[in-house]
Coordinates of C-alpha atoms in Angstrom, one line a residue:
Chain C
X1 CA 20.3 -9.3 36.1
X2 CA 18.6 -13.1 34.9
X3 CA 20.6 -15.4 37.5
X4 CA 19.5 -12.2 40.4
X5 CA 16.3 -13.5 39.4
X6 CA 16.3 -17.2 39.1
X7 CA 17.7 -16.9 43.2
X8 CA 15.6 -14.7 44.0
X9 CA 13.1 -17.1 42.7
X10 CA 14.3 -20.7 44.6
X11 CA 15.4 -18.5 47.6
X12 CA 11.4 -17.0 48.2
X13 CA 10.6 -21.2 47.3
X14 CA 13.3 -22.5 50.1
X15 CA 10.9 -19.9 52.7
X16 CA 7.8 -21.3 50.9
X17 CA 8.8 -24.5 51.8
X18 CA 9.7 -24.5 55.3
X19 CA 6.7 -22.5 56.1
X20 CA 4.3 -25.1 55.7
X21 CA 1.1 -23.2 56.1
X22 CA 2.2 -20.5 54.6
X23 CA 3.0 -23.0 51.4
X24 CA -0.9 -24.5 51.7
X25 CA -2.2 -20.9 51.5
X26 CA -0.2 -20.7 48.5
X27 CA -0.9 -23.6 46.7
X28 CA -4.8 -23.3 47.5
X29 CA -4.5 -19.6 46.0
X30 CA -2.7 -21.5 42.4
X31 CA -6.0 -24.1 42.6
X32 CA -8.7 -21.5 42.8
X33 CA -6.8 -20.0 40.6
X34 CA -7.0 -22.6 38.0
X35 CA -10.4 -24.0 39.0
X36 CA -12.0 -21.1 38.8
X37 CA -10.5 -20.8 35.1
X38 CA -12.0 -24.2 34.7
X39 CA -15.2 -23.5 36.1
X40 CA -15.5 -20.8 34.2
X41 CA -14.8 -23.5 30.5
X42 CA -17.2 -25.7 31.3
X43 CA -20.5 -22.8 32.4
X44 CA -19.5 -21.6 29.3
X45 CA -20.1 -24.9 27.3
X46 CA -23.2 -25.3 29.5
X47 CA -24.5 -22.1 28.3
X48 CA -24.0 -22.7 24.4
X49 CA -24.5 -26.4 24.7
X50 CA -21.5 -27.1 23.1
X51 CA -18.6 -29.3 23.1
X52 CA -16.5 -26.0 22.7
X53 CA -18.2 -23.1 23.0
X54 CA -15.0 -20.9 21.4
X55 CA -12.5 -22.1 19.2
X56 CA -10.6 -20.0 16.7
X57 CA -10.1 -20.2 13.4
X58 CA -7.2 -22.3 11.5
X59 CA -7.4 -21.7 7.8
X60 CA -7.1 -19.2 5.1
X61 CA -10.6 -20.8 3.7
X62 CA -12.9 -17.8 5.4
X63 CA -10.8 -14.8 4.7
X64 CA -11.6 -12.6 3.9
X65 CA -13.8 -11.9 7.0
X66 CA -12.1 -14.7 9.6
X67 CA -8.7 -15.5 9.4
X68 CA -5.7 -17.5 11.0
X69 CA -5.6 -16.9 14.8
X70 CA -9.4 -14.7 14.8
X71 CA -11.4 -16.9 17.6
X72 CA -15.6 -17.4 17.2
X73 CA -18.0 -17.9 20.3
X74 CA -20.2 -20.3 19.7
X75 CA -23.5 -21.6 20.6
X76 CA -25.4 -25.0 19.4
X77 CA -28.4 -24.5 20.7
X78 CA -31.5 -26.0 19.3
X79 CA -32.5 -23.8 16.5
X80 CA -32.9 -25.5 13.7
X81 CA -29.1 -24.9 11.0
X82 CA -31.0 -23.6 7.8
X83 CA -28.4 -22.0 4.3
X84 CA -26.0 -19.1 5.0
X85 CA -24.7 -19.3 8.5
X86 CA -21.5 -20.4 9.5
X87 CA -20.7 -23.5 11.9
X88 CA -18.1 -25.5 12.9
X89 CA -18.1 -28.4 12.4
X90 CA -15.4 -31.9 12.4
X91 CA -15.7 -34.9 10.8
X92 CA -16.5 -38.0 12.0
X93 CA -12.7 -39.6 13.5
X94 CA -11.1 -36.1 12.6
X95 CA -9.5 -33.9 15.5
X96 CA -9.8 -30.6 12.9
X97 CA -12.3 -28.3 13.6
X98 CA -13.7 -26.4 10.7
X99 CA -15.6 -23.2 9.6
X100 CA -17.8 -22.3 7.1
X101 CA -20.8 -21.8 5.7
X102 CA -23.5 -23.6 5.1
X103 CA -24.5 -23.7 1.6
X104 CA -27.6 -26.3 1.0
X105 CA -30.7 -27.4 3.4
X106 CA -32.2 -30.5 2.6
X107 CA -34.8 -31.4 6.0
X108 CA -36.5 -34.5 6.4
X109 CA -39.6 -34.7 8.0
X110 CA -38.4 -35.8 10.8
X111 CA -36.7 -32.6 11.1
X112 CA -33.4 -33.9 10.9
X113 CA -31.3 -32.9 7.7
X114 CA -28.7 -33.0 5.5
X115 CA -26.2 -30.1 4.7
X116 CA -23.3 -29.3 2.6
X117 CA -20.9 -26.8 3.3
X118 CA -18.9 -24.0 1.5
X119 CA -16.0 -21.8 2.8
X120 CA -16.3 -18.6 1.4
X121 CA -12.8 -18.2 0.0
X122 CA -13.4 -21.8 -2.1
X123 CA -13.9 -21.7 -4.8
X124 CA -15.8 -25.8 -4.8
X125 CA -17.8 -26.9 -2.2
X126 CA -16.9 -29.5 0.9
X127 CA -17.4 -33.1 -0.2
X128 CA -14.2 -33.0 -1.2
X129 CA -13.3 -33.0 2.4
X130 CA -15.4 -34.8 4.1
X131 CA -15.3 -38.9 4.4
X132 CA -14.7 -41.3 1.7
X133 CA -18.8 -42.1 0.3
X134 CA -19.7 -39.4 2.6
X135 CA -21.9 -36.4 0.9
X136 CA -23.8 -34.6 3.5
X137 CA -23.4 -33.9 7.1
X138 CA -25.8 -34.5 9.4
X139 CA -25.9 -32.3 12.6
X140 CA -24.0 -34.2 15.4
X141 CA -20.5 -32.8 13.4
X142 CA -21.7 -29.7 13.9
X143 CA -20.3 -28.6 16.7
X144 CA -22.4 -25.0 16.8
X145 CA -23.2 -21.7 15.0
X146 CA -20.3 -19.0 15.0
X147 CA -22.3 -16.3 16.2
X148 CA -20.0 -13.3 17.2
X149 CA -16.2 -13.0 16.8
X150 CA -12.8 -11.7 18.1
X151 CA -9.8 -11.0 16.1
X152 CA -6.2 -12.4 16.9
X153 CA -6.5 -13.2 20.2
X154 CA -6.7 -17.0 19.2
X155 CA -2.9 -16.1 17.7
X156 CA -2.2 -17.3 21.5
X157 CA -2.9 -20.1 21.1
X158 CA -2.1 -21.1 17.5
X159 CA 1.5 -20.5 18.6
X160 CA 1.1 -22.4 21.6
X161 CA 0.1 -25.4 19.9
X162 CA 3.3 -24.8 17.8
X163 CA 5.7 -24.5 19.4
X164 CA 4.6 -27.1 22.6
X165 CA 7.6 -26.0 25.1
X166 CA 6.5 -21.7 25.4
X167 CA 3.5 -23.7 27.4
X168 CA 6.3 -25.0 29.6
X169 CA 7.9 -22.5 30.2
X170 CA 5.0 -20.2 30.5
X171 CA 2.8 -22.3 32.9
X172 CA 6.0 -23.0 34.6
X173 CA 6.4 -18.7 34.9
X174 CA 2.8 -18.4 36.2
X175 CA 2.7 -20.8 38.6
X176 CA 5.9 -20.6 40.7
X177 CA 5.0 -15.9 40.5
X178 CA 1.8 -17.3 41.7
X179 CA 3.4 -19.2 44.9
X180 CA 5.8 -17.0 45.8
X181 CA 4.0 -13.4 45.7
X182 CA 3.2 -13.1 49.3
X183 CA 0.4 -10.3 50.1
X184 CA 2.3 -7.8 51.9
Chain B
X1 CA 14.6 -4.5 38.4
X2 CA 12.2 -4.3 40.6
X3 CA 10.1 -1.5 39.0
X4 CA 11.5 -2.7 35.2
X5 CA 9.2 -5.9 35.5
X6 CA 6.6 -4.0 37.7
X7 CA 6.5 -1.6 35.2
X8 CA 6.1 -4.1 32.6
X9 CA 3.7 -5.5 33.7
X10 CA 1.0 -2.4 34.7
X11 CA 1.8 -1.2 30.8
X12 CA 0.6 -4.7 29.3
X13 CA -2.0 -5.4 31.7
X14 CA -3.3 -1.9 30.9
X15 CA -2.9 -2.5 27.0
X16 CA -4.6 -5.5 26.3
X17 CA -8.0 -4.1 29.3
X18 CA -8.2 -1.1 27.5
X19 CA -8.5 -3.2 24.0
X20 CA -11.0 -5.6 25.1
X21 CA -12.7 -2.2 26.4
X22 CA -12.8 -0.6 23.2
X23 CA -13.7 -4.5 21.9
X24 CA -17.0 -4.3 24.0
X25 CA -17.8 -0.5 23.6
X26 CA -17.5 -1.4 19.7
X27 CA -20.0 -5.4 19.4
X28 CA -22.7 -3.2 21.4
X29 CA -22.7 0.3 19.7
X30 CA -23.6 -2.0 16.2
X31 CA -27.4 -2.5 18.6
X32 CA -27.9 0.4 17.6
X33 CA -27.3 0.9 14.0
X34 CA -29.9 -0.2 11.8
X35 CA -29.3 -0.6 8.3
X36 CA -32.3 -1.0 5.7
X37 CA -30.8 -1.7 2.0
X38 CA -33.6 -1.1 -0.6
X39 CA -33.8 -4.8 -3.2
X40 CA -35.7 -3.3 -5.7
X41 CA -36.1 -6.6 -7.7
X42 CA -34.7 -10.2 -7.3
X43 CA -36.0 -12.3 -10.4
X44 CA -35.9 -15.3 -12.0
X45 CA -34.8 -14.2 -16.2
X46 CA -34.0 -17.7 -18.0
X47 CA -34.4 -21.1 -16.4
X48 CA -30.8 -22.3 -18.8
X49 CA -31.0 -25.6 -18.6
X50 CA -33.4 -27.8 -16.2
X51 CA -32.4 -32.3 -16.4
X52 CA -31.4 -35.2 -14.4
X53 CA -27.6 -35.7 -13.9
X54 CA -26.8 -39.0 -11.9
X55 CA -30.3 -39.4 -11.2
X56 CA -30.9 -36.2 -9.2
X57 CA -32.5 -32.9 -10.9
X58 CA -30.6 -30.2 -11.7
X59 CA -31.6 -27.0 -12.6
X60 CA -29.5 -24.2 -13.3
X61 CA -31.0 -20.8 -14.1
X62 CA -30.8 -16.8 -14.6
X63 CA -31.4 -14.0 -12.5
X64 CA -31.4 -10.6 -12.8
X65 CA -30.6 -8.7 -8.6
X66 CA -31.1 -4.9 -8.2
X67 CA -30.1 -4.0 -4.4
X68 CA -28.1 -1.1 -2.7
X69 CA -26.7 -2.8 0.2
X70 CA -24.4 0.3 1.4
X71 CA -27.3 1.7 4.6
X72 CA -26.0 -1.8 5.8
X73 CA -22.3 -1.2 6.7
X74 CA -21.0 1.1 9.4
X75 CA -17.9 1.0 10.9
X76 CA -17.8 -2.6 12.2
X77 CA -18.8 -4.1 9.4
X78 CA -15.5 -5.7 8.2
X79 CA -17.4 -8.0 4.7
X80 CA -21.1 -8.2 3.7
X81 CA -21.4 -11.5 2.3
X82 CA -24.4 -11.6 -0.2
X83 CA -26.3 -14.6 -1.1
X84 CA -29.2 -16.6 -3.0
X85 CA -31.3 -19.0 -2.4
X86 CA -33.4 -20.6 -3.7
X87 CA -35.5 -22.5 -1.4
X88 CA -38.4 -25.2 -2.5
X89 CA -40.9 -27.9 -0.6
X90 CA -40.3 -31.7 -1.9
X91 CA -42.1 -35.1 -0.6
X92 CA -38.8 -36.2 0.7
X93 CA -37.7 -33.5 1.8
X94 CA -40.5 -30.3 3.3
X95 CA -37.1 -28.7 3.0
X96 CA -34.7 -27.4 1.6
X97 CA -32.7 -24.2 1.1
X98 CA -29.4 -23.8 -1.9
X99 CA -27.6 -20.9 -2.4
X100 CA -27.4 -20.3 -6.1
X101 CA -25.0 -17.8 -5.7
X102 CA -23.2 -15.2 -3.9
X103 CA -20.5 -12.6 -3.4
X104 CA -18.1 -11.0 -1.3
X105 CA -19.0 -7.0 -0.9
X106 CA -15.7 -5.5 1.8
X107 CA -15.8 -2.0 0.6
X108 CA -19.4 0.4 1.5
X109 CA -18.7 1.8 -2.0
X110 CA -18.5 -2.1 -4.2
X111 CA -22.1 -2.9 -2.4
X112 CA -24.4 -1.5 -4.9
X113 CA -25.5 -4.6 -7.4
X114 CA -27.1 -3.6 -10.4
X115 CA -26.8 -7.3 -11.9
X116 CA -28.9 -8.7 -15.4
X117 CA -29.5 -13.0 -16.2
X118 CA -26.5 -13.6 -13.5
X119 CA -25.7 -17.2 -14.4
X120 CA -26.3 -18.9 -10.9
X121 CA -22.6 -20.2 -9.8
X122 CA -24.5 -23.6 -8.3
X123 CA -26.6 -25.4 -9.5
X124 CA -30.4 -25.6 -8.7
X125 CA -29.9 -29.4 -7.6
X126 CA -32.4 -31.9 -5.4
X127 CA -31.7 -35.3 -3.4
X128 CA -33.9 -37.0 -5.5
X129 CA -36.1 -36.3 -8.6
X130 CA -38.9 -34.4 -7.5
X131 CA -38.6 -30.5 -9.0
X132 CA -40.7 -31.2 -11.8
X133 CA -43.5 -28.6 -11.5
X134 CA -41.8 -27.5 -8.2
X135 CA -42.3 -24.1 -6.8
X136 CA -39.1 -22.1 -6.0
X137 CA -38.7 -18.4 -4.0
X138 CA -35.6 -17.1 -4.6
X139 CA -34.9 -14.7 -1.1
X140 CA -31.6 -12.6 -0.9
X141 CA -29.5 -13.2 2.3
X142 CA -26.8 -10.8 3.6
X143 CA -24.9 -11.6 6.0
X144 CA -22.6 -8.5 8.2
X145 CA -19.7 -10.1 9.6
X146 CA -18.2 -8.0 11.6
X147 CA -15.1 -6.5 13.1
X148 CA -15.9 -8.0 16.5
X149 CA -18.5 -8.9 18.1
X150 CA -21.8 -10.1 17.0
X151 CA -22.7 -11.7 13.3
X152 CA -26.5 -11.6 11.8
X153 CA -27.9 -11.8 8.7
X154 CA -30.9 -10.5 7.1
X155 CA -32.8 -11.8 4.0
X156 CA -36.0 -11.0 2.1
X157 CA -37.6 -13.0 0.1
X158 CA -38.8 -11.9 -3.3
X159 CA -39.8 -13.8 -6.1
X160 CA -41.5 -17.3 -6.8
X161 CA -41.2 -19.4 -10.0
X162 CA -42.5 -22.5 -11.4
X163 CA -40.0 -25.5 -12.4
X164 CA -41.7 -26.8 -16.1
X165 CA -43.5 -30.3 -15.7
X166 CA -41.0 -31.5 -17.4
X167 CA -36.8 -31.3 -18.0
X168 CA -35.5 -29.2 -21.2
X169 CA -33.6 -30.7 -23.3
X170 CA -32.1 -28.1 -25.8

C-alpha cells in the first residue's frame, strides 16, 4: 500500500513538472499557507508586545497547575509587574524560557523593578538559577505574563524538539500534499 | 485506500475542531462565574524575629488566617494558589511586595482555611535596612489557575501593623 502511495505521488509530481502553470499555482498556494501562518504569528507578537507570545511549559516546577506540554498565552504590556503574577523569563545569555511566579517585587522611585521568582512546586526561590552574582531579575528579563492556558497542545512541540526527524518528515509530507492536491 | 485516508483525515480534524470548541466554551463560560470568597481574618499574631542579617533587615512573623475560599472554585479551576503578601514602602523603594506564605488548593473541600499563629514560610526581607518603625500591610491573594483559558487573581487587604522601632534581639 505504501509503495502504491509513493508511486502515486511520484507520478503526480512528474505530471506537475510538465505543466508549469499548474506547478506555479501549487507553489503559490503553498507559499500563501506558510506566509499566512507567519503573518498571524507576527501580529500576535505585535499585539502582545512580546517576542514570544505563546510558550510551551517545559518543566514540572509549576505543577500541578501547569504541566509539561501545556501552552501559555503571554502578554507583555507595560502594566507594572506585581507580586503573584505568573511570568515567563529568560536568564541573560540562556535560551530556555522559564515559567514561574513573582515572589518579591521591589520598585524604585523611577519605576524600575527588581524581582525574585519561584516555581510553585519548588522548595526554594530561583536565585540558584540566575546568573552568578545575580540576585534579582529586571524588567527586560521578563518575556511576559501568563494570561491564559491550553492543555496538552504543547506536547507536539516537545515531540518535535526531542525527535527532530519527525519535523522533517511531517513538513515533507505536508509540502508534498499541498503541491500535488488538485482542486477538482 | 483512498477512503481510508479520507476517513482518518475527517475523523481527526473533526475531533480536533470539537476539542477546540469545547475549550473555547469552557474558557468563555468561566467569565460568568462570580465566586466571592469570604475572608474573615488575616492579621498579625506575633513578630517572631526582627533583625539585620547580611546587611538587610529581616522579619519573621506569625499570623492568623481564616478564609473560606470555597466559592472561588468552578468547573474550570485546576487549582487555587493562595498567598499572603506583605506590602510596605521605604525611602529607597516606594513599593515593596513580598510573599510570606503560600499554599496550593486543588479541591473545593480543602479550601476552608482556619489557621492560628502560622509561621510565615518566607522572610519579610528588605533590600536595605529601612524596616524599623515601618508600616506593613498584609494582603491575601488567590490565583485561579484554569483547566483552559484565562488566569485571574483576586486579592483583599486586611491588616496593617507597624514594625518595632528597633531590632528584637531575643
